[in-house]
Coordinates of C-alpha atoms in Angstrom, one line a residue:
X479 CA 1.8 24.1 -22.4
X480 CA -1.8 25.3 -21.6
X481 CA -4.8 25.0 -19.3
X482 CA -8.3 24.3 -21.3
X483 CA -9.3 27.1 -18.7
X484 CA -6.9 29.7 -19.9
X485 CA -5.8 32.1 -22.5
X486 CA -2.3 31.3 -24.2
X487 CA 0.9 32.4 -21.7
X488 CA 3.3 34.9 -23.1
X489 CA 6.1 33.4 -25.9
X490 CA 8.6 34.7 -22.8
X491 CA 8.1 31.7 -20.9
X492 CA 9.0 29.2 -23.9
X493 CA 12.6 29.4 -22.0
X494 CA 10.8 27.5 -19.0
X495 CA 9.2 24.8 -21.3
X496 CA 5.5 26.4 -20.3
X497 CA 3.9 28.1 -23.4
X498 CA 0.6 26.8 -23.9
X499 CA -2.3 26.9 -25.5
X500 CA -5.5 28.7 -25.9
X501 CA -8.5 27.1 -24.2
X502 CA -11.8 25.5 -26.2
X503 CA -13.9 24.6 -22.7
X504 CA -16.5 24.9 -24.5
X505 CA -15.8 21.9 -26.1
X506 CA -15.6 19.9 -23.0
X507 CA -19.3 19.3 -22.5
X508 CA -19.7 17.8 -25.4
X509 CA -16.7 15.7 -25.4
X510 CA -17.8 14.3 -21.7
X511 CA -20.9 13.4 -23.2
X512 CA -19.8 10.8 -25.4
X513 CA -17.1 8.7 -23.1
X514 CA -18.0 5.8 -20.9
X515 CA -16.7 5.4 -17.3
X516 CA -13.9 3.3 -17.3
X517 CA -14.3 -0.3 -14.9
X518 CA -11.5 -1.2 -12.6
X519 CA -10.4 -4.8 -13.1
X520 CA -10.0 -5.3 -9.5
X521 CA -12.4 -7.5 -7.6
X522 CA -14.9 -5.8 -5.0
X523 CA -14.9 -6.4 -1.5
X524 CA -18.2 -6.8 0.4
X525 CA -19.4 -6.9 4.1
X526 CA -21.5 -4.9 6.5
X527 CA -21.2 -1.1 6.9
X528 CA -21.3 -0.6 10.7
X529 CA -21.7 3.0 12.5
X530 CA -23.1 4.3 15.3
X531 CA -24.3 2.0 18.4
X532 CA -22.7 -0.6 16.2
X533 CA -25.9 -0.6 13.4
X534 CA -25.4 -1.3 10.1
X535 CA -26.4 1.1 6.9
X536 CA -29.6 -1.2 5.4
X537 CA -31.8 -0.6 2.4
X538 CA -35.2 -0.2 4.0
X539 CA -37.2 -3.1 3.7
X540 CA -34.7 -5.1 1.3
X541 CA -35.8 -3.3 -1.9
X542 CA -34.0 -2.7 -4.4
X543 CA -36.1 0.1 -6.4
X544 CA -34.9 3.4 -7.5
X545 CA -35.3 6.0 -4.8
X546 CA -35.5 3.5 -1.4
X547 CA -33.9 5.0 1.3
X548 CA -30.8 3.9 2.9
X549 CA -31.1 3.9 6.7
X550 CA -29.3 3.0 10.3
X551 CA -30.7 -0.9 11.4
X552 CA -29.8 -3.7 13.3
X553 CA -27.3 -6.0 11.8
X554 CA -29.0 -8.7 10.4
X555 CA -26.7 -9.8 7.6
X556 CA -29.2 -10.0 4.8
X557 CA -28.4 -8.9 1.5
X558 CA -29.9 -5.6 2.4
X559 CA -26.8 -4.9 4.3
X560 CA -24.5 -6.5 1.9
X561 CA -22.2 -3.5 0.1
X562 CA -19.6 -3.9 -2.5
X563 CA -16.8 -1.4 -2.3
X564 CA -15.0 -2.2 -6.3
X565 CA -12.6 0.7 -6.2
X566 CA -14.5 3.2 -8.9
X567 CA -15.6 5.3 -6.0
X568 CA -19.0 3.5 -5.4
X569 CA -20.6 1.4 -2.9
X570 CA -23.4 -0.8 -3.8
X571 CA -25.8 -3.1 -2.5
X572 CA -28.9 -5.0 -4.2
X573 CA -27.1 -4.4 -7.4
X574 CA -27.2 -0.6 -7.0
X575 CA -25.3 2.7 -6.0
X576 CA -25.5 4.5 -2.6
X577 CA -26.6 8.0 -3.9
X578 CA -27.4 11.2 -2.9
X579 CA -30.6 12.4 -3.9
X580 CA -31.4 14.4 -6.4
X581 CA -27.6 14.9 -6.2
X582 CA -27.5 17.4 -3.6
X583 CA -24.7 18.9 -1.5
X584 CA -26.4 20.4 1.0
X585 CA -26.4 19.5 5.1
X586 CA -29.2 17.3 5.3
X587 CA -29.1 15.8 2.2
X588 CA -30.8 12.0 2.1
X589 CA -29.3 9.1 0.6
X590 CA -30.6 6.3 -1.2
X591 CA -30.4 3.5 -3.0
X592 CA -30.5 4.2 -7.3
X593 CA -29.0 2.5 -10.5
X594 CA -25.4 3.2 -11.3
X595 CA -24.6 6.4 -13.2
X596 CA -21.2 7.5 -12.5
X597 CA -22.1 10.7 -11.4
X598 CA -20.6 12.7 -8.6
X599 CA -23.5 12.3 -6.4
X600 CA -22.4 8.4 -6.6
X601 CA -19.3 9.1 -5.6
X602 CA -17.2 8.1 -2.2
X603 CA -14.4 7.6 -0.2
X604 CA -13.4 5.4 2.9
X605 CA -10.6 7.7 4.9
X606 CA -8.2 6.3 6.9
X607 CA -10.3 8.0 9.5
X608 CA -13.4 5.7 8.8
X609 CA -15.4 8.6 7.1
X610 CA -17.4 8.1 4.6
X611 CA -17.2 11.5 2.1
X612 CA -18.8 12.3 -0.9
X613 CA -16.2 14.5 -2.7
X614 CA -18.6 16.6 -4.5
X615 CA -20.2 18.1 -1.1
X616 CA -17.4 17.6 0.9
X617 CA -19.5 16.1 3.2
X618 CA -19.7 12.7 5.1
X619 CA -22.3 9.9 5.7
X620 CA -24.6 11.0 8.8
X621 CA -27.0 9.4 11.1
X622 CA -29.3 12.1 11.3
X623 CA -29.9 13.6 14.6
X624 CA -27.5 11.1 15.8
X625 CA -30.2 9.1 16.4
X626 CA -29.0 5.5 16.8
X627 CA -33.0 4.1 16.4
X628 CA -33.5 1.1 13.6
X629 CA -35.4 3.1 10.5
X630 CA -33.1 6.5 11.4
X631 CA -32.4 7.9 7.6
X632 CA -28.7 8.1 6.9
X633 CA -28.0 11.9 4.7
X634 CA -24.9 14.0 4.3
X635 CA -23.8 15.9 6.5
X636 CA -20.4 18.6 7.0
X637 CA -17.3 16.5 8.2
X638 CA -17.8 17.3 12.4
X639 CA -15.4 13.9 13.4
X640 CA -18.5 12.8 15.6
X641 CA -19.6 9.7 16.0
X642 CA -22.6 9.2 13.8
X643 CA -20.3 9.8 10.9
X644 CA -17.9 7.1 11.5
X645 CA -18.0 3.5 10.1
X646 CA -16.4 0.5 9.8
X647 CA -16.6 -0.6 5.7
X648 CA -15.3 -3.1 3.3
X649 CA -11.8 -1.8 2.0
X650 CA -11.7 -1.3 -2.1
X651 CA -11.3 -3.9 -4.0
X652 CA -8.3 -5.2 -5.4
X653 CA -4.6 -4.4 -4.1
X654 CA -1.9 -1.7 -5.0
X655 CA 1.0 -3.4 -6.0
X656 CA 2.3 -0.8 -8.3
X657 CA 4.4 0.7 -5.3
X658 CA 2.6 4.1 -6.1
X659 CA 0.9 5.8 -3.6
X660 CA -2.0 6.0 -6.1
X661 CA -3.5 2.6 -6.4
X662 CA -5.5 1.9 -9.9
X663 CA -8.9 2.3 -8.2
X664 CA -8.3 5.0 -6.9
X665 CA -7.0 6.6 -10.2
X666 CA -9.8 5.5 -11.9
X667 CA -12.4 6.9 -8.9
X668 CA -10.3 10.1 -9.6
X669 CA -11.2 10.1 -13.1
X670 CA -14.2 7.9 -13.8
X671 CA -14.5 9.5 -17.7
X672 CA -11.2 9.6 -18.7
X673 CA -9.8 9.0 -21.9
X674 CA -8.5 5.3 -22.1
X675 CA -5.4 6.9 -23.5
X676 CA -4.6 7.7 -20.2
X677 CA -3.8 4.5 -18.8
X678 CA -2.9 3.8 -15.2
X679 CA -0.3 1.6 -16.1
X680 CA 1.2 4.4 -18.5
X681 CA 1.6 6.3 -15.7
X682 CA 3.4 3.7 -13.8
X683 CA 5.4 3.1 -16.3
X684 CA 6.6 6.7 -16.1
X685 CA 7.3 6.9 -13.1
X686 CA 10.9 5.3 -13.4
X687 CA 11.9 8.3 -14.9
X688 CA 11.5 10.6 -11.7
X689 CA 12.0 8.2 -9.3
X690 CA 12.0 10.5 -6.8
X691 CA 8.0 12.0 -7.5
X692 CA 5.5 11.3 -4.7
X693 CA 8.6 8.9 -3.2
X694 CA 10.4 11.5 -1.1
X695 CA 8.9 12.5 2.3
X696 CA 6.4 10.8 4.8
X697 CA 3.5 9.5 3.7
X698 CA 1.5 12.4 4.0
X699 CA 3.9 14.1 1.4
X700 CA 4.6 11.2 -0.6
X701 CA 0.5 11.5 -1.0
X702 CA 0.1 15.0 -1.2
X703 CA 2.1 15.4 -4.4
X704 CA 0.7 12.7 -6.3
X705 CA -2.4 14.5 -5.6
X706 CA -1.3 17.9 -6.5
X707 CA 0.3 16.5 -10.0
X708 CA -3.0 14.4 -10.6
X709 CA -5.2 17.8 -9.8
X710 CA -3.3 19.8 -11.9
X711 CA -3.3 17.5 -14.8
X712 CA -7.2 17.3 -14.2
X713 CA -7.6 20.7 -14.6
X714 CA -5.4 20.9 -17.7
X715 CA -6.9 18.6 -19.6
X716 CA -10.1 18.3 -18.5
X717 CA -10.4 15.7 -16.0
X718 CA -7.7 13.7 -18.4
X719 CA -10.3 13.7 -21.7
X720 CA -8.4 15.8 -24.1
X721 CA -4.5 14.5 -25.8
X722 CA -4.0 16.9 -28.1
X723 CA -4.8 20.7 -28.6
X724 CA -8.7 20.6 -29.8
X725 CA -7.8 24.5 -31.5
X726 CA -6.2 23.1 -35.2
X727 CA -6.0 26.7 -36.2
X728 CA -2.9 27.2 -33.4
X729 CA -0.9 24.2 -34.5
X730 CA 1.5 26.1 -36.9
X731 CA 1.9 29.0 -34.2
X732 CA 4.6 26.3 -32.1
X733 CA 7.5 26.3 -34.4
X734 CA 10.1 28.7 -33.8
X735 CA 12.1 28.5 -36.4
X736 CA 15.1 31.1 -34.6
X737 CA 16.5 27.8 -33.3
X738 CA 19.2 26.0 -34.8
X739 CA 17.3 22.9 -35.3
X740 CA 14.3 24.2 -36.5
X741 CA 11.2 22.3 -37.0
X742 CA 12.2 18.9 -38.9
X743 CA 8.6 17.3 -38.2
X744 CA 7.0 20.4 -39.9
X745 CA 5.4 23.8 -39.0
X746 CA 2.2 22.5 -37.8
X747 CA 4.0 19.1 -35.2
X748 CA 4.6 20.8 -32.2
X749 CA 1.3 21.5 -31.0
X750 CA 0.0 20.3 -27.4
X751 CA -0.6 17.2 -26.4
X752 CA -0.4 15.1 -23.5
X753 CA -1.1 15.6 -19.6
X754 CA 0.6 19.2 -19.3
X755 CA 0.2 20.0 -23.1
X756 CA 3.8 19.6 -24.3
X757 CA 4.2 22.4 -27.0
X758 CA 6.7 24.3 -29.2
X759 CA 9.6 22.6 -31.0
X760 CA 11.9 23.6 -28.1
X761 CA 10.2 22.1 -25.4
X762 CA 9.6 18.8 -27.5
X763 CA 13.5 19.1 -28.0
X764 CA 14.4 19.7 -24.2
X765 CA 11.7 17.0 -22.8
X766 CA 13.2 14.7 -25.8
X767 CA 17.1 15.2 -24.3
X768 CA 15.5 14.8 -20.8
X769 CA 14.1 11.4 -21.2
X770 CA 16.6 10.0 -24.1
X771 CA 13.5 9.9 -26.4
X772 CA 13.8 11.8 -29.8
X773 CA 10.4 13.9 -29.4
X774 CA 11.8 16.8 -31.9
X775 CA 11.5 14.3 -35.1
X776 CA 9.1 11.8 -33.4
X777 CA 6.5 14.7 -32.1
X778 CA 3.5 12.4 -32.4
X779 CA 5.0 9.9 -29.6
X780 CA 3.4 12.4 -26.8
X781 CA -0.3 11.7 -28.4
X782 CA 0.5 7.8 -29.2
X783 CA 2.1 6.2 -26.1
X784 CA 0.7 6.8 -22.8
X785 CA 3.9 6.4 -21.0
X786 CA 5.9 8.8 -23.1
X787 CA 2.8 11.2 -22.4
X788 CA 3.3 10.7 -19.0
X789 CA 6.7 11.0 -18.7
X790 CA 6.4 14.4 -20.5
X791 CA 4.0 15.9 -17.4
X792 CA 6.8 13.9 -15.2
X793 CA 9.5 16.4 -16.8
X794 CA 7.6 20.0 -16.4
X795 CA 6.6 18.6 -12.9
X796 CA 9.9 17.6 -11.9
X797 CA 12.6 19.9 -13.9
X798 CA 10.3 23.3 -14.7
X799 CA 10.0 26.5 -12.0
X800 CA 7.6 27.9 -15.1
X801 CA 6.4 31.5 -13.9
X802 CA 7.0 30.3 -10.2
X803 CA 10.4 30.4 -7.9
X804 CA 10.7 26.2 -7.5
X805 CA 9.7 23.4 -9.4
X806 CA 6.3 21.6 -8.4
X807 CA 8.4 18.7 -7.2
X808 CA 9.7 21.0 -4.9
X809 CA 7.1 23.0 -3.6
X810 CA 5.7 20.0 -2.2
X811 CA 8.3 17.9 -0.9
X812 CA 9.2 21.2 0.8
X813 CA 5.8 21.6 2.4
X814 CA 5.5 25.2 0.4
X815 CA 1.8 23.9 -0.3
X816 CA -0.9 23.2 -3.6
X817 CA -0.3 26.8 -4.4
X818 CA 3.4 27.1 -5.3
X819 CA 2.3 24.6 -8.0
X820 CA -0.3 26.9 -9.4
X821 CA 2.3 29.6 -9.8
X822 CA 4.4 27.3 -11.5
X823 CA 2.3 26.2 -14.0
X824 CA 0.3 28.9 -15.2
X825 CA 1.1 31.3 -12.6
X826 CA 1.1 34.4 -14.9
X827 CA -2.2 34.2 -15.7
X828 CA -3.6 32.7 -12.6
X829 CA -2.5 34.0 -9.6
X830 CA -2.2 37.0 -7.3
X831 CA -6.5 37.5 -8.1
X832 CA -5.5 37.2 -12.1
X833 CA -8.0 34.4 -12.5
X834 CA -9.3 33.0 -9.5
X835 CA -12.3 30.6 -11.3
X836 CA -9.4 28.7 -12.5
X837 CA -7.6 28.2 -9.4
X838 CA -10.5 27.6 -7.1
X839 CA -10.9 25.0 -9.7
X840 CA -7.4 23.3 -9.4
X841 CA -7.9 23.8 -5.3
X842 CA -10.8 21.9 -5.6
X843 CA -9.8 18.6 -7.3
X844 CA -6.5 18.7 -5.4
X845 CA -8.7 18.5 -2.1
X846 CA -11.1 16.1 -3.8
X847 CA -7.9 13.7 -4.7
X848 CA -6.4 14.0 -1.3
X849 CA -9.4 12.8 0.5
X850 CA -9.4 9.9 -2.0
X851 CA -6.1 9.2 -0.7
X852 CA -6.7 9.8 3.1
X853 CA -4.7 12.8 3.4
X854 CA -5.2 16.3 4.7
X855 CA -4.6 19.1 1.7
X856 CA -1.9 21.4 4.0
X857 CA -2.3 24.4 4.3
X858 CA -1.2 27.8 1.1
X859 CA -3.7 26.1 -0.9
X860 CA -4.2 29.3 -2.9
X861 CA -1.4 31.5 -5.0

C-alpha cells in the first residue's frame, strides 16, 4: 500500500499487508484538471430556505447574474426563493450555485449567487442540526449582524449554534436505499471529481463482504467509520482519482520472489492499485484467500472491477492492525478515535510529529465527511 502523500513504508511491514508505494502528488494537479464532476442521478428537491424571524434566503431583486447577492427577505415564494438541493453538495436557485465569493473562508465572507463550478466554495451541507456549512471554511450560513431586516446580506460565519445560522431547507434529492449510512449524494458531494471507476454502487457492492463495517454501533459510530474509511481512502488516492500506482518505474519492486508461490502474473503485476493501493504478490495472495477471489494470478481484477477494488480497501480496513495496535475497524467501533486509523495505515511514517502535513490532511477530510453526514468527528483525532 501507499499514500500519494508519502514516501514508500519499510519492506518489514509486507507481513501486515501495508507496503506501499512512493508518492507522485505532483501529478495530481494535472490529473484534477482533466476530470469532470460526476452528476447524481437522483432528483433535487426544492422549496424555501427559512431562517431567522422566519425569512427566507432570496436572490436580491430576482436576478440571476453572476455576482448578485444572496440576502435575508420576506417569504414571498417567487422563484427568487426557489432552491434546489440535488445531492452533489450544491444549492441553487435561478439556475445557479449559492457561492462564496471569491471563494473565501474567512468570518464575514458574503455569499452570492454564480454559475455552477464545482468548486469548494460551492460546496454545502444541511446537518441534522439545520446548519448550513460550507466544508471548506468550516463555517455556516450567517445573517450578518443577526439582523433579521429584508435586504440583510447572508455571509459565512464560524459555527456559534445561534439563531441566525439556523434554517429550515429542502432535504437532498433522491433516497438512500442502499442501507449504507453513506447515501449516493452524499458520496458523490464527498468526491465531486472522482474517477468514475470508483463507483458508488461498487462500493455497495462490497460491502457484503464485511458486513459488519460502519453497521456495528449507534448511529453516530455506524457514521463515524464510514467517514474515517472514506477520508482515508481520499487521502490515499487523491480524493479517489488515481487506480493504479502513477510511478511505472516501481512496478517490478512488488514481487518477492522468497515466497513459495512466487509471482505467476509476472515481476512487474503486483503493483498498487485500488482505494488503499493493494501491492506486493503477498498481499494480492492474502486479500485473494480473504475474499475467495484468485487476485495472485488475476492481479489486474483490483484496477478492472470496482467492487473487487473495494472489497480490497474493505480487507486492510477490516483485517489489517498495519504499524498500529488494532485494526481501523476497531479503532472506531471502539471509540479509540480518527487517529488510531492513521497509525494503522501509514503510522510509521506519519505519526508521533513524523509528518504532520499528511495527517492534518487526513483529519481534515475526515471532519469534512462527517459534517456531510451529520455527525460530530469524536475526539483523538490526531496520532
Amino acid at each position: 500500500m501507499f499514500s500519494f502523500l508519502a514516501g514508500q513504508r519499510p519492506q518489514w511491514r509486507r507481513a501486515l499487508g501495508a507496503s506501499r508505494r512512493l508518492t507522485l502528488f505532483t501529478l495530481l494537479a494535472g490529473l484534477l484538471t482533466t476530470l469532470t464532476v460526476v452528476a447524481p442521478s437522483a432528483s433535487a428537491a426544492d422549496g424555501q430556505i427559512v431562517g431567522l424571524a422566519g425569512k427566507c434566503v432570496d436572490v436580491a431583486w430576482a436576478d440571476s447574474t453572476n455576482g448578485t447577492p444572496v440576502q435575508l427577505h420576506d417569504c414571498t415564494g417567487n422563484n427568487a426563493q426557489l432552491w434546489s438541493n440535488p445531492g452533489d453538495g450544491t444549492l441553487r436557485a435561478l439556475g445557479k450555485c449559492l457561492d462564496v465569493v471569491d471563494m473565501s473562508t474567512a468570518d464575514g465572507a458574503g455569499v452570492q449567487l454564480w454559475d455552477c463550478t464545482g468548486n469548494p466554495n460551492q460546496q454545502w451541507v444541511v446537518t441534522s442540526a439545520r446548519d448550513i456549512v460550507n466544508p471548506a471554511a468550516d463555517k455556516c450560513l450567517d445573517v450578518r449582524d443577526k439582523n433579521s431586516a429584508n435586504g440583510t446580506r447572508l455571509q459565512i460565519w464560524t459555527c456559534t449554534g445561534a439563531s441566525n445560522q439556523k434554517w429550515t431547507a429542502p432535504a437532498a434529492g433522491g433516497s438512500n436505499t442502499s442501507g449504507f449510512v453513506v447515501s449516493e449524494s452524499q458520496f458523490n458531494q464527498m468526491f465531486p471529481s472522482r474517477n468514475s471507476f470508483y463507483s458508488y454502487s461498487g462500493l455497495v457492492q462490497a460491502l457484503s463482504s464485511y458486513p459488519g463495517f460502519a453497521t456495528t454501533g449507534s448511529d453516530t459510530v455506524k457514521k463515524r467509520e464510514a467517514a474515517a474509511f472514506l477520508a482515508n481512502v481520499d487521502h490515499e488516492t487523491g480524493h479517489l482519482v488515481f487506480v493504479v500506482e502513477q510511478n511505472t518505474a516501481n512496478y517490478s519492486h512488488y514481487c518477492d520472489w522468497s515466497q513459495s508461490y512466487g509471482c505467476p502474473a509476472g515481476q512487474s503485476a503486483y503493483y498498487g492499485r485500488g482505494p488503499i493501493q493493494l501491492s506486493w504478490n503477498f498481499n494480492y495472495k492474502a486479500a485473494g484467500d480473504a475474499l475467495g477471489i484468485d487476485l495472485l494470478h488475476n492481479p489486474s481484477l483490483v484496477q478492472t472491477n470496482s467492487a473487487v477494488a473495494w472489497r480490497t480497501g474493505l480487507w486492510f480496513w477490516n483485517t489489517s492492525t498495519g504499524a498500529g495496535t488494532m485494526t481501523a475497524h476497531n479503532a472506531m467501533v471502539n471509540d479509540k478515535g480518527f487517529g488510531q486509523t492513521i497509525r494503522t495505515i501509514n503510522g510509521s511514517l506519519e505519526c508521533d510529529g513524523k509528518n504532520p502535513g499528511q495527517v492534518e490532511s487526513r483529519v481534515t477530510a475526515y471532519r469534512n465527511f462527517t459534517a456531510i453526514l451529520g455527525v460530530s468527528p469524536g475526539s483523538n483525532l490526531y496520532c
